[in-house]
Tab-separated table of C-alpha atoms in Angstrom:
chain	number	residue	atom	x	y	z
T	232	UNK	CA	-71.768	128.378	-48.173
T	233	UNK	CA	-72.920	131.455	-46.778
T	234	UNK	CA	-76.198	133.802	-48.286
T	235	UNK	CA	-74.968	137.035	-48.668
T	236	UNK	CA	-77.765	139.628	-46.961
T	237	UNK	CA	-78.892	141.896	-49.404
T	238	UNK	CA	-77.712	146.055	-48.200
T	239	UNK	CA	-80.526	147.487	-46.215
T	240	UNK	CA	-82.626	150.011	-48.428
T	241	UNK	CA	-82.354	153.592	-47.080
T	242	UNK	CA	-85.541	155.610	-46.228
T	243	UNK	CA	-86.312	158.935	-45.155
T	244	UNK	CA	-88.951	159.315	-42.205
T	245	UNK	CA	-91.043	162.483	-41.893
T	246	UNK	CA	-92.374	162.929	-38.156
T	247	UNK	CA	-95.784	165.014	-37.591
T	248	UNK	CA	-96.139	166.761	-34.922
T	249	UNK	CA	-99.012	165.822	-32.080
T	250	UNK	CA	-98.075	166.118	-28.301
T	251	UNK	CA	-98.310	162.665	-26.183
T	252	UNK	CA	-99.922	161.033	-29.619
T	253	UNK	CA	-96.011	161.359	-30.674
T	254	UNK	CA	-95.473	158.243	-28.368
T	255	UNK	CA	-97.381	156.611	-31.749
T	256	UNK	CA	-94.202	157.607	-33.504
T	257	UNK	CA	-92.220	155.779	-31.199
T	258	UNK	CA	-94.029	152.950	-32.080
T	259	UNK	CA	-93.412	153.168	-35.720
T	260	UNK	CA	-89.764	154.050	-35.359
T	261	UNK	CA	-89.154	151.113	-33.100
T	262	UNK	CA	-90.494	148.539	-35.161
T	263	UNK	CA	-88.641	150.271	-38.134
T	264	UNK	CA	-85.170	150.411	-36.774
T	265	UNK	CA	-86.026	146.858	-36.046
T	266	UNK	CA	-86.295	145.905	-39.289
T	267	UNK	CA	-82.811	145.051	-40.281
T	268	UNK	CA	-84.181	145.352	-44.461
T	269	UNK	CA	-84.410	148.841	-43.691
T	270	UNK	CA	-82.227	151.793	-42.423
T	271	UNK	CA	-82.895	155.224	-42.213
T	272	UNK	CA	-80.783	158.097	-44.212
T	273	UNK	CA	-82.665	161.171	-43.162
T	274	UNK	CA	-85.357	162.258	-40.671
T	275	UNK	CA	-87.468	165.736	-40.833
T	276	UNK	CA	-89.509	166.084	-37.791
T	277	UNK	CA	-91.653	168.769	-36.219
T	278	UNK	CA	-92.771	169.607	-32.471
T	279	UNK	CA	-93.227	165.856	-30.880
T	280	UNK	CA	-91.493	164.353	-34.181
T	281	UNK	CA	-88.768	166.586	-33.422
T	282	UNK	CA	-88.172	165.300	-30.312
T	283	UNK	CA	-88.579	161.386	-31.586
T	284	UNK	CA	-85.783	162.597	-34.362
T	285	UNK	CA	-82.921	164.456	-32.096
T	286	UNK	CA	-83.172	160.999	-29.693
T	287	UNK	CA	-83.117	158.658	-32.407
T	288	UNK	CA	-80.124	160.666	-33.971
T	289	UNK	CA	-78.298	160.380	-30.578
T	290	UNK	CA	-78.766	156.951	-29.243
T	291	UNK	CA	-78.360	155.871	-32.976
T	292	UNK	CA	-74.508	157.401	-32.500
T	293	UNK	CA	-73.533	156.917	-29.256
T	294	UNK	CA	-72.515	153.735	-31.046
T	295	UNK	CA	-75.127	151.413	-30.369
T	296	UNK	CA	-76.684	151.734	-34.080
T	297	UNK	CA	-80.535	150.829	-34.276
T	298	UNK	CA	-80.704	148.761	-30.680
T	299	UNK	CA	-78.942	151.870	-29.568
T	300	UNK	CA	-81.755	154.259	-30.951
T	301	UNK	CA	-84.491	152.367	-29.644
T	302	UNK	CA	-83.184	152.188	-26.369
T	303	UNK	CA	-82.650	155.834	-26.348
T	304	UNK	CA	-86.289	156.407	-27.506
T	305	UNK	CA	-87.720	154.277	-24.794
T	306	UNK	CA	-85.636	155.878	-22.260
T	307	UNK	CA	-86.971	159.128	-23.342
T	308	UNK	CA	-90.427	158.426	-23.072
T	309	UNK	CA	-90.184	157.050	-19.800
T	310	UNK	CA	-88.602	160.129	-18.680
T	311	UNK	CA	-91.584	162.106	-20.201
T	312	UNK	CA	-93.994	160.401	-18.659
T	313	UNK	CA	-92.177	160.465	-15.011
T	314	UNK	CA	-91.155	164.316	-14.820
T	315	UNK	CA	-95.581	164.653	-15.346
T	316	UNK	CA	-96.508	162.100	-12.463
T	317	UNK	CA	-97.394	165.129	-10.504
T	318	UNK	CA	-98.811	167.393	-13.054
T	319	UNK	CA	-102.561	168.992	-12.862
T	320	UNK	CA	-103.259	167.049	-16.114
T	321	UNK	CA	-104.967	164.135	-14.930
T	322	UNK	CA	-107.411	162.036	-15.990
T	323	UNK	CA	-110.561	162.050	-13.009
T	324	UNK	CA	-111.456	158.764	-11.959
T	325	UNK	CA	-114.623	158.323	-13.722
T	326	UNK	CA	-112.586	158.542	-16.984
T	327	UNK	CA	-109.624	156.202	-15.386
T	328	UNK	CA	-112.672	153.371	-14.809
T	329	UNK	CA	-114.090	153.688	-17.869
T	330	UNK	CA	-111.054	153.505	-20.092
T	331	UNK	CA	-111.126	157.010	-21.407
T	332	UNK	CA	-107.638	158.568	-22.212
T	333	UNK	CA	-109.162	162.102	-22.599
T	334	UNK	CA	-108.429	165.289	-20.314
T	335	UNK	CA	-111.437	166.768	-21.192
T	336	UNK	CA	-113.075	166.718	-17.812
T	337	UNK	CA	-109.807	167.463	-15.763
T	338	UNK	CA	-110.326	170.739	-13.884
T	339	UNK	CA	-106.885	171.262	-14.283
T	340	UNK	CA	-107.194	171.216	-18.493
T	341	UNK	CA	-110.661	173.138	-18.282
T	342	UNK	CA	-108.267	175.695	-15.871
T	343	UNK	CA	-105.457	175.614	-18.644
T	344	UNK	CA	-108.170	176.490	-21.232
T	345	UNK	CA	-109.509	179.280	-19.884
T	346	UNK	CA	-106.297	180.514	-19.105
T	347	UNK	CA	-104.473	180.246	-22.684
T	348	UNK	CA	-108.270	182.246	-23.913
T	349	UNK	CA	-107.592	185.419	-21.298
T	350	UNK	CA	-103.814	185.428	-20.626
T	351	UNK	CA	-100.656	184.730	-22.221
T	352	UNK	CA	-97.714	182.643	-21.101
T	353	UNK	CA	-95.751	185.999	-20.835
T	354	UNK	CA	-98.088	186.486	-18.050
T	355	UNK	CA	-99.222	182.997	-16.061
T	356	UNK	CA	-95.342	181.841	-17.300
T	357	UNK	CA	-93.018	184.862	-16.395
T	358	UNK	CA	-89.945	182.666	-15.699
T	359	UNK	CA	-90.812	180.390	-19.167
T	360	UNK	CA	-90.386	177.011	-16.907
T	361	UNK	CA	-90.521	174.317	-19.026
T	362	UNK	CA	-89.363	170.689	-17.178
T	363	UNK	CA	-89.313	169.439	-20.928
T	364	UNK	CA	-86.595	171.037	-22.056
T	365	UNK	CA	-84.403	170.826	-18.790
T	366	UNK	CA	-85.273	166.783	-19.717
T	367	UNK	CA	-84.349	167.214	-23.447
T	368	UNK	CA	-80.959	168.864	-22.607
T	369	UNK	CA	-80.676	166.089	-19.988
T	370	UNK	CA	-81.362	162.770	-21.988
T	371	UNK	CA	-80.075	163.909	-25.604
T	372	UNK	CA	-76.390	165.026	-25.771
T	373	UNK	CA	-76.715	167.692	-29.033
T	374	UNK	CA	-72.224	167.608	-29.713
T	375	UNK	CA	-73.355	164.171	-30.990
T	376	UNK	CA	-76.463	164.710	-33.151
T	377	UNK	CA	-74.354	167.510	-34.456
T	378	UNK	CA	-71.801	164.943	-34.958
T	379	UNK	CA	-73.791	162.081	-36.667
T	380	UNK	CA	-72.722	161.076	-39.739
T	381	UNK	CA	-75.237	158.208	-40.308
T	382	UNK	CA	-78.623	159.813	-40.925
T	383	UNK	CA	-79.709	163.500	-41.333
T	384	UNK	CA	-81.992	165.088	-39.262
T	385	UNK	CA	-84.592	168.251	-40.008
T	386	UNK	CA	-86.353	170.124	-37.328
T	387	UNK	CA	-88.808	172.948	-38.491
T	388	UNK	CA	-89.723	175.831	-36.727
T	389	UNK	CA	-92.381	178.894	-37.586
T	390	UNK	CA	-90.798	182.142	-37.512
T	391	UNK	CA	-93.167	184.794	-35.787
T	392	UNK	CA	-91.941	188.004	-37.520
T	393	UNK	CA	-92.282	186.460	-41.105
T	394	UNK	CA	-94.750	183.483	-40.978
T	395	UNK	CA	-92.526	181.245	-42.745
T	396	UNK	CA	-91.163	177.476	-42.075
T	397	UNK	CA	-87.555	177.817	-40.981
T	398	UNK	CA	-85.281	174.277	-40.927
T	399	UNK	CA	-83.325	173.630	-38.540
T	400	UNK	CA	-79.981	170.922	-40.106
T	401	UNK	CA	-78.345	168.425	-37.326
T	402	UNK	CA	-75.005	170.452	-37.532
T	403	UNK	CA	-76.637	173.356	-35.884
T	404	UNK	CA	-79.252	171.875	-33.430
T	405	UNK	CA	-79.488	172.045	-29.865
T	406	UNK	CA	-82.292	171.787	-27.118
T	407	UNK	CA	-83.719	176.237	-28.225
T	408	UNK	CA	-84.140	174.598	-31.812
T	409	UNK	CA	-86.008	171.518	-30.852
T	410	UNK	CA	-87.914	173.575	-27.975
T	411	UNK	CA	-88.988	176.036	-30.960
T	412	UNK	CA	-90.150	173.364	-33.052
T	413	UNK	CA	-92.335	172.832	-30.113
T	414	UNK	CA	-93.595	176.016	-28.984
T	415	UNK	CA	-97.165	176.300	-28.798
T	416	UNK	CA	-98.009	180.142	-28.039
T	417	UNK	CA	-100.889	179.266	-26.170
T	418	UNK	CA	-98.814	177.740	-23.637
T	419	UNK	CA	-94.791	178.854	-23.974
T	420	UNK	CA	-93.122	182.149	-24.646
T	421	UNK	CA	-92.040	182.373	-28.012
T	422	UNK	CA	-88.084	180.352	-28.393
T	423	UNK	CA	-85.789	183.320	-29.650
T	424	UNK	CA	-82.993	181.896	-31.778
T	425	UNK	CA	-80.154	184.310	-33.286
T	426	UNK	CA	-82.819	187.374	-32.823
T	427	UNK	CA	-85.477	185.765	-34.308
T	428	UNK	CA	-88.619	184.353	-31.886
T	429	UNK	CA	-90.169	181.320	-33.097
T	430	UNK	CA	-93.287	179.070	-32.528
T	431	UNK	CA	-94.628	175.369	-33.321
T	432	UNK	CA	-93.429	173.852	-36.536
T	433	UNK	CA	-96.378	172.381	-37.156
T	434	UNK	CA	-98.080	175.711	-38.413
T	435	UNK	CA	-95.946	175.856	-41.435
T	436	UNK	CA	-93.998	172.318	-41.643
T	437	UNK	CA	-95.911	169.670	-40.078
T	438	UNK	CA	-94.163	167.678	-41.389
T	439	UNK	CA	-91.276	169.495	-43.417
T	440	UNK	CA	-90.891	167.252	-46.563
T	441	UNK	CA	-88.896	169.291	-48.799
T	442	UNK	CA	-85.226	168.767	-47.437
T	443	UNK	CA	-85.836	164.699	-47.345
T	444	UNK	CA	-86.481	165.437	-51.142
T	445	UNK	CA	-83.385	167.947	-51.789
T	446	UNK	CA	-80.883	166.892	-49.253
T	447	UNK	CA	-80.841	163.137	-48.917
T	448	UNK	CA	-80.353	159.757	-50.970
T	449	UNK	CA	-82.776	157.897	-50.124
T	450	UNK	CA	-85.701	157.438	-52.784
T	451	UNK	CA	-88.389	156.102	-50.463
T	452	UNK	CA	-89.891	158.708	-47.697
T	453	UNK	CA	-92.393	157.107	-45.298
T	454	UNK	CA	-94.593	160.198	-43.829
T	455	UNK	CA	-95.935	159.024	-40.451
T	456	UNK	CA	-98.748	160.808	-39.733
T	457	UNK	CA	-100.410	161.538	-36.467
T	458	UNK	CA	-103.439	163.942	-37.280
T	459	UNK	CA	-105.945	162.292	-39.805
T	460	UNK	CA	-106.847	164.141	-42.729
T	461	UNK	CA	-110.679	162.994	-42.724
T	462	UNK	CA	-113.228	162.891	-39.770
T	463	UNK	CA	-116.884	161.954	-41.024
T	464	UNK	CA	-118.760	163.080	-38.005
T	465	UNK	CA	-119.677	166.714	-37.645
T	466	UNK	CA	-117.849	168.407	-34.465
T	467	UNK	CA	-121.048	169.789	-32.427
T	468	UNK	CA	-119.119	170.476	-28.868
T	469	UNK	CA	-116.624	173.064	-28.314
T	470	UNK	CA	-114.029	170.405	-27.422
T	471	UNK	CA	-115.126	168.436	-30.776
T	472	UNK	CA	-115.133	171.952	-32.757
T	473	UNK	CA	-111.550	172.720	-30.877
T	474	UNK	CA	-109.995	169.295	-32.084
T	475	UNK	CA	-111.132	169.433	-35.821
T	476	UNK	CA	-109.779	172.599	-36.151
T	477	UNK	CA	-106.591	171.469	-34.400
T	478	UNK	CA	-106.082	168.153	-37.029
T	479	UNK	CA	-106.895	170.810	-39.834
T	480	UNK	CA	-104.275	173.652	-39.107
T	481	UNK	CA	-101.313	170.959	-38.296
T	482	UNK	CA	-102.524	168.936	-41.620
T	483	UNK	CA	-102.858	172.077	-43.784
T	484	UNK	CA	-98.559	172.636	-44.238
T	485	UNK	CA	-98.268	169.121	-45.140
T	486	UNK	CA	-101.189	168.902	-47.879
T	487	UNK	CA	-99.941	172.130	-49.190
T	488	UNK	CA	-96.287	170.632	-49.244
T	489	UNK	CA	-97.734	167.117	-50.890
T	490	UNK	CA	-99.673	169.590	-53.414
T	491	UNK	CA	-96.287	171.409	-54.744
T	492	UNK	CA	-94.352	168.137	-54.893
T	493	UNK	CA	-97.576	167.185	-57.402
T	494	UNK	CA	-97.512	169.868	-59.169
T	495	UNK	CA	-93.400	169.323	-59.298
T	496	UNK	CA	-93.804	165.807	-60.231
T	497	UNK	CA	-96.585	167.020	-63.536
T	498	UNK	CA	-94.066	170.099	-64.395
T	499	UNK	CA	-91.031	167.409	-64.855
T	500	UNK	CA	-93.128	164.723	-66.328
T	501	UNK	CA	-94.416	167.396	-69.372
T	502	UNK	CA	-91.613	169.461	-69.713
T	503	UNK	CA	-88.831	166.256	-69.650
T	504	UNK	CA	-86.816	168.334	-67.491
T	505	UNK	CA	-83.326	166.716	-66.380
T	506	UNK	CA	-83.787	166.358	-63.416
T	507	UNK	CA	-85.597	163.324	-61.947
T	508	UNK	CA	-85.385	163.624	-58.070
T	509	UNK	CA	-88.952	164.528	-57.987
T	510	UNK	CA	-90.456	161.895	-60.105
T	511	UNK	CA	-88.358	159.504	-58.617
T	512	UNK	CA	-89.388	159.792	-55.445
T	513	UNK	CA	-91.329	156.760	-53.668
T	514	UNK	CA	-93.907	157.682	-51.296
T	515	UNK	CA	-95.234	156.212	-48.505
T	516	UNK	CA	-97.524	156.547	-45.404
T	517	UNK	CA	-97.586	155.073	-41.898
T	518	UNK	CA	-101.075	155.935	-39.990
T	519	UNK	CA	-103.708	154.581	-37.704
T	520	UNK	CA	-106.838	157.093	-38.336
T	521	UNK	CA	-108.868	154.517	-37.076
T	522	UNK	CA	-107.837	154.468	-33.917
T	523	UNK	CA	-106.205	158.067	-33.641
T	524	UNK	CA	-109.679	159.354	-34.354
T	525	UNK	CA	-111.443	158.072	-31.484
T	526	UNK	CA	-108.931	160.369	-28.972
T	527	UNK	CA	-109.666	164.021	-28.174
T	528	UNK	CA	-107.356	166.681	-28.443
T	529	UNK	CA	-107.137	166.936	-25.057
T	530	UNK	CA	-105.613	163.730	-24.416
T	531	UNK	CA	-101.904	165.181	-26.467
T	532	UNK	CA	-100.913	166.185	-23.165
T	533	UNK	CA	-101.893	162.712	-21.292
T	534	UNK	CA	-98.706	161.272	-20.710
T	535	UNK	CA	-99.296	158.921	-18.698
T	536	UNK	CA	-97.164	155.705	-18.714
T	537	UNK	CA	-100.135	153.443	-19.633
T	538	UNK	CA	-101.135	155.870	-22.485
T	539	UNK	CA	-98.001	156.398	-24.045
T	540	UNK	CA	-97.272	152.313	-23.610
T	541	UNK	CA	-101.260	152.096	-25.583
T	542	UNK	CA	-99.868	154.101	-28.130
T	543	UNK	CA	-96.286	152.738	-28.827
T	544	UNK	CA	-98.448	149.157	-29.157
T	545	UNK	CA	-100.890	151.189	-31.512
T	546	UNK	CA	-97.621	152.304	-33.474
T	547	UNK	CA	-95.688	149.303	-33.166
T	548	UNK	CA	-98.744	146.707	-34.869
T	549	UNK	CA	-99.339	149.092	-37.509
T	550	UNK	CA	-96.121	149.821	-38.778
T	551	UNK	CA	-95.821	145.415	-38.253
T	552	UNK	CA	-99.027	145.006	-40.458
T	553	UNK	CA	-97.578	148.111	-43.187
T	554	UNK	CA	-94.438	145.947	-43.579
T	555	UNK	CA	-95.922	142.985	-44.033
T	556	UNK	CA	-98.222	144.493	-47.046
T	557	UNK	CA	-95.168	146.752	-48.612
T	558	UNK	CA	-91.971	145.514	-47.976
T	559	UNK	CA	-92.089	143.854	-51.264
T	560	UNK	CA	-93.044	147.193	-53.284
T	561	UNK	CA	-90.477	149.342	-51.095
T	562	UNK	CA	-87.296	150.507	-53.239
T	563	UNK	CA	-89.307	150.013	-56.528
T	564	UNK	CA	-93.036	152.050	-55.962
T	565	UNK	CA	-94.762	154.216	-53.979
T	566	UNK	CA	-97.100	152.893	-51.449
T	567	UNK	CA	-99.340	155.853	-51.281
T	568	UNK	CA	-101.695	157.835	-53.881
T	569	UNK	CA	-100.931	161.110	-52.666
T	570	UNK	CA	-103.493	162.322	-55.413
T	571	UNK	CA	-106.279	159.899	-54.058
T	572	UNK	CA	-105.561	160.469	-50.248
T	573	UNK	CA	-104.995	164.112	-49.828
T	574	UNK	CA	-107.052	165.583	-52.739
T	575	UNK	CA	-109.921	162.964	-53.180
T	576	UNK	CA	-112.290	166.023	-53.076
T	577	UNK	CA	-110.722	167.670	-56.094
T	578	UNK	CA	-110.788	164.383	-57.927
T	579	UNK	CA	-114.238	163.687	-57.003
T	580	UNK	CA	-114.594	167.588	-58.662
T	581	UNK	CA	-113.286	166.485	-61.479
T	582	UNK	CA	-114.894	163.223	-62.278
């Protein structure tokens, strides 16, 4: 007699933004769609996470399901890393013998620095090249994200006229929305999209958390997180300074997101409003600060093969080690103290 397999409990995944680190995220989301327990009903992803998202979405429905998807994403990061064999952005050799994945001492990302502080890309990018799209619009066919009826997918987007977090649904995305959600304006002309210019989704939506919550059915959303929330050490060097300011800003749209969902969650609880999509919401985390901490800013635009690989491992055994400790408590409680993790120094106010 046969054991029937219990259904596979939907989650939502919410993709931060964070350059080569995103190659993290491919770690996670391999090891996840390998998990036949679990399947995923929605994705919102900005800038890197977008990109992890649209490829997921199509591999996932070119019909090859999850194997299909992780194919896809491994494909994609190949390509990433092969288009940049020949890019400026190089680690010297000094930092190749000693093991260091940082860019800091490159010429060519001390040249790129100086450049995004005295001229814009409207001036050392007239033409707007960018080899990343021209691979996006190569690898990922956007009729069939648009076209994917298994999962959702959200890509955010900061609009430059008003400042605010625009989403982007799967029916409507194509390589411009994606590119937008990736636009740093230090480095690419702003992406115009029906009249409207738009930069980096990470300044407003990094991740975007509030269509998993409205839009989707799953009750469990795993954030994975690139940027950590907490460094110990003071920043002393302008590099050091540049990178703590960089985990702050692309952390600051997803504690203020967590901090209305909180204040949601207390409104409901007092005022036994109907509706429980808030409070029933199961939240979880996927993160390695410990090791994400110990890499400069810099090193988000290392993409080189043996990087990327370091990081999909990184990504891979943590998300391994997070489903061994929760995949008994997924489907029934959150894993994460949003309170505790993203407001500790308001608690510790308050005690």
């Amino acid at each position: 007699m046969s054991v029937r397999r219990p259904a596979p409990l939907p989650i939502d995944i919410a993709l931060q933004g964070g350059g080569a680190h995103g190659a993290f995220t491919w770690g996670v989301l391999d090891r996840l769609l390998a998990d036949e327990r679990l399947c995923i009903d929605g994705i919102s992803g900005t800038s890197a996470g977008a990109m992890n998202a649209v490829v997921l979405a199509d591999g996932y429905s070119r019909g090859g399901g999850p194997q299909g998807a992780r194919q896809a994403l491994r494909a994609f990061w190949r390509a990433v890393s092969s288009i940049s064999q020949f890019s400026p952005l190089q680690r010297t050799p000094l930092d190749r013998l000693f093991g260091n994945w940082s860019l800091d001492g490159t010429p060519g990302y001390q040249m790129l620095q100086i450049a995004g502080a005295l001229v814009s890309p409207y001036q050392f990018n007239p033409f707007n090249l960018n080899p990343l799209r021209d691979l996006l619009g190569k690898l990922v066919d956007f009729e069939r994200v648009r076209a994917c009826t298994e999962l959702q997918v959200f890509v955010s987007a900061t609009n430059v006229r008003t400042g605010k977090a625009r989403i982007f649904r799967h029916h409507e995305l194509d390589a411009d929305h994606v590119m937008a959600s990736a636009c740093l304006p230090q480095l690419f002309q702003a992406v115009e999209i029906d009249g409207e210019a738009y930069w980096d989704g990470g300044y407003m939506g990094n991740p975007a958390l509030f269509p998993l919550v409205d839009e989707t059915n799953a009750d469990d959303l795993v954030i994975v997180q690139i940027n950590p929330i907490v460094r110990d050490e003071l920043p002393r060097s302008a590099a050091e300074i540049m990178n703590r300011l960089n985990e702050i800003t692309f952390n600051a749209s997803l504690v203020r997101e967590i901090s209305s969902i909180l204040l949601l969650k207390k409104l409901i609880d007092e005022e036994h409003v109907s509706r429980v999509r808030y409070t029933d919401m199961r939240m979880h985390r996927i993160s390695a600060e410990a090791e994400l901490l110990k890499l400069s800013v810099s090193s988000k635009l290392n993409v080189e093969w043996g990087f990327l690989e370091h990081l999909y491992g990184i990504g891979y055994r943590t998300t391994d080690d997070w489903l061994a400790a929760n995949i008994d408590r997924l489907g029934k409680e959150s894993t994460l103290d949003l309170s505790a993790l993203y407001f500790s120094e308001m608690a510790d106010r308050r005690d």
